[in-house]
Coordinates of C-alpha atoms and ligand atoms in Angstrom, one line a residue:
Chain A
M1 CA 32.7 -21.8 8.7
S2 CA 34.2 -19.1 6.5
S3 CA 35.9 -16.2 8.2
I4 CA 33.1 -13.9 6.8
D5 CA 30.5 -16.2 8.4
Q6 CA 32.3 -16.1 11.7
V7 CA 32.4 -12.3 11.6
G8 CA 28.7 -12.1 10.6
I9 CA 27.4 -14.4 13.4
Q10 CA 29.7 -12.8 16.0
I11 CA 28.3 -9.4 15.2
A12 CA 24.8 -10.7 15.5
L13 CA 25.7 -12.4 18.8
T14 CA 27.3 -9.2 20.1
Q15 CA 24.0 -7.4 19.3
A16 CA 22.0 -10.1 21.0
R17 CA 24.1 -9.9 24.2
K18 CA 23.9 -6.1 24.2
S19 CA 20.1 -6.4 24.0
F20 CA 20.0 -8.9 26.8
N21 CA 22.2 -6.7 29.0
E22 CA 19.8 -3.8 28.4
G23 CA 16.9 -6.0 29.6
G24 CA 15.7 -6.6 26.0
I25 CA 15.0 -9.5 23.8
P26 CA 18.3 -11.1 23.0
I27 CA 18.0 -11.4 19.2
G28 CA 20.7 -9.8 17.0
C29 CA 21.4 -9.5 13.4
S30 CA 24.0 -8.3 10.9
L31 CA 23.9 -7.5 7.2
I32 CA 27.2 -8.3 5.5
S33 CA 28.3 -7.9 2.0
V34 CA 29.6 -11.0 0.2
N35 CA 33.0 -9.3 0.2
G36 CA 32.9 -9.0 3.9
A37 CA 31.9 -5.3 4.3
I38 CA 29.7 -4.8 7.3
L39 CA 26.6 -2.9 6.0
G40 CA 24.5 -2.8 9.2
A41 CA 23.7 -4.4 12.6
G42 CA 21.0 -4.3 15.1
H43 CA 19.0 -6.1 17.8
N44 CA 15.4 -6.5 18.8
Q45 CA 14.0 -3.2 20.2
R46 CA 10.6 -4.2 21.5
I47 CA 11.4 -3.4 25.1
Q48 CA 14.1 -0.7 24.6
K49 CA 12.1 1.4 22.1
S50 CA 8.6 0.0 22.7
S51 CA 8.7 -1.1 19.1
P52 CA 6.6 -4.0 17.7
T53 CA 8.5 -4.1 14.4
L54 CA 12.2 -3.6 15.2
H55 CA 13.1 -7.2 15.3
G56 CA 16.9 -7.9 14.9
E57 CA 16.7 -8.3 11.1
I58 CA 14.5 -5.1 10.7
A59 CA 16.9 -3.2 13.0
A60 CA 19.9 -4.3 11.0
L61 CA 18.2 -3.2 7.7
E62 CA 17.4 0.1 9.3
D63 CA 21.0 0.5 10.5
A64 CA 22.2 -0.1 6.9
G65 CA 19.8 2.6 5.7
R66 CA 18.7 3.1 2.1
L67 CA 20.7 0.8 -0.2
K68 CA 20.5 0.2 -4.0
A69 CA 18.8 -3.1 -5.0
G70 CA 22.2 -4.6 -6.1
V71 CA 23.8 -4.2 -2.7
Y72 CA 21.1 -6.4 -1.1
R73 CA 21.6 -8.9 -3.8
D74 CA 25.3 -9.2 -2.9
A75 CA 24.6 -9.4 0.8
M76 CA 24.0 -11.9 3.5
I77 CA 21.9 -11.8 6.7
Y78 CA 23.2 -13.3 10.0
T79 CA 20.6 -13.6 12.7
T80 CA 20.8 -15.4 16.0
L81 CA 17.3 -16.8 15.7
S82 CA 15.1 -18.2 12.9
P83 CA 13.3 -15.3 11.2
C84 CA 9.6 -14.6 11.8
S85 CA 7.3 -14.1 8.8
M86 CA 7.9 -10.4 8.8
C87 CA 11.6 -10.7 8.7
T88 CA 11.4 -13.5 6.2
G89 CA 9.3 -11.2 4.0
A90 CA 11.9 -8.4 4.4
I91 CA 14.7 -10.8 3.2
L92 CA 12.5 -11.8 0.2
L93 CA 11.6 -8.1 -0.6
Y94 CA 15.2 -7.2 -0.9
K95 CA 16.2 -10.5 -2.5
I96 CA 19.0 -11.2 -0.1
P97 CA 20.4 -14.4 -1.4
R98 CA 21.8 -16.1 1.8
V99 CA 20.7 -16.3 5.4
V100 CA 22.8 -17.7 8.3
I101 CA 20.7 -18.5 11.4
G102 CA 22.2 -19.0 14.8
E103 CA 19.5 -21.5 15.9
N104 CA 15.9 -22.6 15.2
K105 CA 15.2 -24.6 18.2
T106 CA 13.7 -21.9 20.3
F107 CA 11.4 -20.5 17.5
S108 CA 10.6 -21.2 13.9
M109 CA 7.6 -19.9 12.0
G110 CA 8.4 -21.7 8.8
G111 CA 10.5 -18.9 7.4
E112 CA 13.3 -21.1 6.4
D113 CA 11.2 -23.2 4.1
L114 CA 9.6 -20.1 2.5
L115 CA 13.1 -18.6 2.0
R116 CA 14.4 -21.9 0.4
S117 CA 11.3 -22.1 -1.9
H118 CA 12.4 -18.7 -3.3
G119 CA 15.9 -19.9 -3.9
V120 CA 17.6 -18.3 -0.8
E121 CA 20.4 -20.3 0.7
V122 CA 19.7 -21.0 4.4
V123 CA 22.3 -22.2 6.8
V124 CA 21.4 -23.1 10.4
L125 CA 24.4 -23.2 12.9
D126 CA 22.7 -24.6 16.0
N127 CA 24.8 -22.2 18.1
E128 CA 24.8 -22.9 21.9
E129 CA 25.1 -19.3 23.0
C130 CA 22.2 -18.2 20.8
K131 CA 20.0 -20.9 22.5
K132 CA 21.2 -20.1 26.0
L133 CA 20.5 -16.4 25.7
M134 CA 16.9 -17.0 24.5
A135 CA 16.3 -19.7 27.2
K136 CA 17.4 -17.3 29.9
F137 CA 15.3 -14.5 28.5
I138 CA 12.2 -16.5 28.0
S139 CA 12.4 -18.0 31.6
E140 CA 12.7 -14.5 33.0
K141 CA 10.2 -12.6 30.8
P142 CA 7.8 -15.1 29.1
G143 CA 5.2 -12.4 28.5
E144 CA 7.5 -10.1 26.5
W145 CA 8.6 -13.0 24.4
N146 CA 5.1 -14.1 23.6
E147 CA 4.2 -10.6 22.7
D148 CA 7.1 -10.4 20.2
I149 CA 5.8 -13.5 18.4
G150 CA 2.2 -12.4 18.4
E151 CA 1.2 -15.1 21.0
Chain B
M1 CA -18.7 -0.6 2.3
S2 CA -19.3 -0.5 6.1
S3 CA -18.7 2.8 7.9
I4 CA -15.7 1.3 9.7
D5 CA -14.2 0.4 6.3
Q6 CA -14.9 3.9 5.0
V7 CA -13.1 5.4 8.0
G8 CA -10.2 2.9 7.8
I9 CA -9.4 3.5 4.1
Q10 CA -9.9 7.3 4.4
I11 CA -7.3 7.4 7.2
A12 CA -4.9 5.3 5.0
L13 CA -5.6 7.7 2.1
T14 CA -5.0 10.8 4.2
Q15 CA -1.7 9.3 5.2
A16 CA -0.8 8.6 1.6
R17 CA -1.7 12.1 0.5
K18 CA 0.4 13.5 3.4
S19 CA 3.4 11.5 2.3
F20 CA 2.9 12.6 -1.3
N21 CA 2.8 16.2 -0.2
E22 CA 6.0 15.7 1.7
G23 CA 7.7 14.4 -1.4
G24 CA 7.5 10.8 -0.2
I25 CA 6.1 7.6 -1.5
P26 CA 2.3 7.9 -1.3
I27 CA 1.3 4.7 0.6
G28 CA -0.7 5.0 3.8
C29 CA -2.1 2.6 6.2
S30 CA -4.3 2.4 9.3
L31 CA -4.8 -0.3 12.0
I32 CA -8.4 -0.3 13.2
S33 CA -10.1 -2.4 15.8
V34 CA -13.1 -4.4 14.7
N35 CA -15.2 -2.1 16.9
G36 CA -14.0 0.9 15.1
A37 CA -11.3 2.2 17.4
I38 CA -8.3 3.7 15.6
L39 CA -5.2 2.0 16.9
G40 CA -2.5 3.5 14.6
A41 CA -1.8 5.1 11.3
G42 CA 1.2 5.9 9.2
H43 CA 2.8 6.2 5.8
N44 CA 5.8 5.1 3.9
Q45 CA 8.9 6.9 5.3
R46 CA 11.7 5.8 2.9
I47 CA 12.3 9.3 1.7
Q48 CA 11.3 11.3 4.8
K49 CA 13.2 9.2 7.3
S50 CA 15.7 7.4 4.9
S51 CA 14.1 4.2 6.1
P52 CA 14.1 1.0 4.1
T53 CA 11.6 -0.7 6.4
L54 CA 9.0 1.9 7.4
H55 CA 6.5 0.9 4.7
G56 CA 3.0 2.2 5.4
E57 CA 1.9 -1.0 7.2
I58 CA 5.1 -1.1 9.4
A59 CA 4.6 2.6 10.2
A60 CA 1.1 2.0 11.2
L61 CA 2.1 -0.9 13.5
E62 CA 4.8 1.3 15.0
D63 CA 2.3 4.1 15.6
A64 CA 0.1 1.7 17.4
G65 CA 3.0 0.6 19.6
R66 CA 3.2 -2.5 21.7
L67 CA -0.1 -4.3 21.8
K68 CA -1.3 -7.5 23.3
A69 CA -1.8 -10.4 20.9
G70 CA -5.6 -10.3 21.3
V71 CA -5.8 -6.7 20.1
Y72 CA -4.2 -7.6 16.8
R73 CA -6.6 -10.6 16.4
D74 CA -9.5 -8.2 16.7
A75 CA -8.1 -5.6 14.3
M76 CA -8.0 -4.8 10.6
I77 CA -5.3 -3.3 8.4
Y78 CA -6.3 -0.7 5.7
T79 CA -3.6 -0.1 3.2
T80 CA -3.7 2.0 0.0
L81 CA -1.5 -0.5 -1.9
S82 CA -1.2 -4.3 -2.0
P83 CA 1.3 -5.3 0.7
C84 CA 4.9 -6.4 -0.1
S85 CA 6.3 -9.6 1.4
M86 CA 7.6 -7.9 4.5
C87 CA 4.2 -6.2 5.3
T88 CA 2.4 -9.5 4.5
G89 CA 4.7 -11.2 6.9
A90 CA 4.0 -8.6 9.6
I91 CA 0.2 -9.1 9.2
L92 CA 0.8 -12.9 9.5
L93 CA 3.1 -12.5 12.6
Y94 CA 0.4 -10.6 14.4
K95 CA -2.5 -12.7 13.1
I96 CA -4.5 -9.7 11.9
P97 CA -7.5 -11.4 10.4
R98 CA -8.7 -8.9 7.8
V99 CA -6.9 -6.7 5.3
V100 CA -8.5 -4.0 3.1
I101 CA -6.4 -3.0 0.1
G102 CA -7.0 0.3 -1.8
E103 CA -5.6 -1.1 -5.0
N104 CA -3.4 -3.9 -6.4
K105 CA -2.9 -2.7 -10.0
T106 CA 0.3 -0.7 -9.4
F107 CA 2.0 -3.4 -7.5
S108 CA 1.5 -6.9 -6.1
M109 CA 4.1 -9.3 -4.8
G110 CA 1.6 -12.2 -4.2
G111 CA 0.9 -11.1 -0.6
E112 CA -2.8 -11.4 -1.1
D113 CA -2.6 -15.1 -1.9
L114 CA -0.3 -15.8 1.0
L115 CA -2.6 -14.0 3.3
R116 CA -5.7 -15.8 2.0
S117 CA -3.8 -19.2 2.4
H118 CA -3.4 -18.4 6.0
G119 CA -7.1 -17.7 6.4
V120 CA -6.9 -13.8 6.3
E121 CA -9.8 -12.1 4.7
V122 CA -8.6 -9.8 1.9
V123 CA -10.7 -7.1 0.3
V124 CA -9.4 -5.1 -2.7
L125 CA -11.3 -1.9 -3.4
D126 CA -9.7 -0.8 -6.7
N127 CA -9.8 2.8 -5.4
E128 CA -9.1 5.4 -8.2
E129 CA -7.3 8.0 -5.9
C130 CA -4.9 5.3 -4.6
K131 CA -3.9 4.4 -8.1
K132 CA -3.6 8.1 -9.2
L133 CA -1.3 9.0 -6.3
M134 CA 1.0 6.1 -7.1
A135 CA 1.0 6.8 -10.9
K136 CA 1.9 10.4 -10.2
F137 CA 4.7 9.5 -7.8
I138 CA 6.2 6.7 -10.0
S139 CA 6.2 9.0 -13.1
E140 CA 8.0 11.7 -11.1
K141 CA 10.4 9.5 -9.1
P142 CA 10.8 6.0 -10.6
G143 CA 14.1 5.3 -9.0
E144 CA 12.8 5.8 -5.5
W145 CA 9.9 3.6 -6.2
N146 CA 12.1 0.8 -7.6
E147 CA 14.3 1.1 -4.5
D148 CA 11.2 0.7 -2.2
I149 CA 10.3 -2.6 -3.9
G150 CA 13.9 -4.0 -4.0
E151 CA 14.2 -3.5 -7.8
Ligands
LIG1 CA1 17.9 5.2 9.0
LIG2 CA1 6.8 3.4 19.1
LIG3 ZN1 11.1 -11.0 12.9
LIG4 ZN1 5.7 -3.4 2.6

């Protein structure tokens, strides 16, 4: 893994841990420029902000704020969990060319295939801590998790 | 058009007009239960809140707040403009079964086809006021509009 990838996934994991420690859904995300600049980071805010749309990816995009189209096209998204259809659509909207995913065992809505079909590079790390955080959260709060994925 | 559809699109249009009058992108949305209850409404907040993700649909879902899965499955989205990939993905995430679109001449990212392929009912009204508001905004602020659609 490149050093930029290591930084990107570590920021995402730090956000996921922070959310877990707040009692929230432990999914974190970072938006990193291809040259390594940290553009934004965030975590799921369903529980903390009663938000149905601030998934990790959306929260990271919000943290980054308004950016010119070219900035997204030179950026990468790091997310601890495979993106849902909304977050997949956000990545396609802004034409972010590369997505690094901590794990896709806990959840996958088919976003990876849709991203690849649009030419996005998708890397799945199968990271143990990403899986453990989710397993712990889901065993403690299954209702909140189902709500987050529309189930 | 049913009376619920009339109410739904009028709330979306009222939101779009409000955003236009604030100097913002004139796209509005409402989330309405199939029995006619108004669950939420909102408009694009790129300019007003410097937000890259609060499109009309996302703002309406945020306004509705946390809902159980069954509420979304008995709800309809009314939006003044054809949904982008992010908002299309949000509709699919929450399995909202019906989407009424004011117009799709100004913009379409293929969201309607993706929705239909997942069994969502899509109705396009070709509403003149929806088109006029967008035409006026885009002629005045083309840069902000391009930014909103990742161009
Ligand atoms: Ca912001
Ligand atoms: Ca809220
Ligand atoms: Zn998501
Ligand atoms: Zn949108």
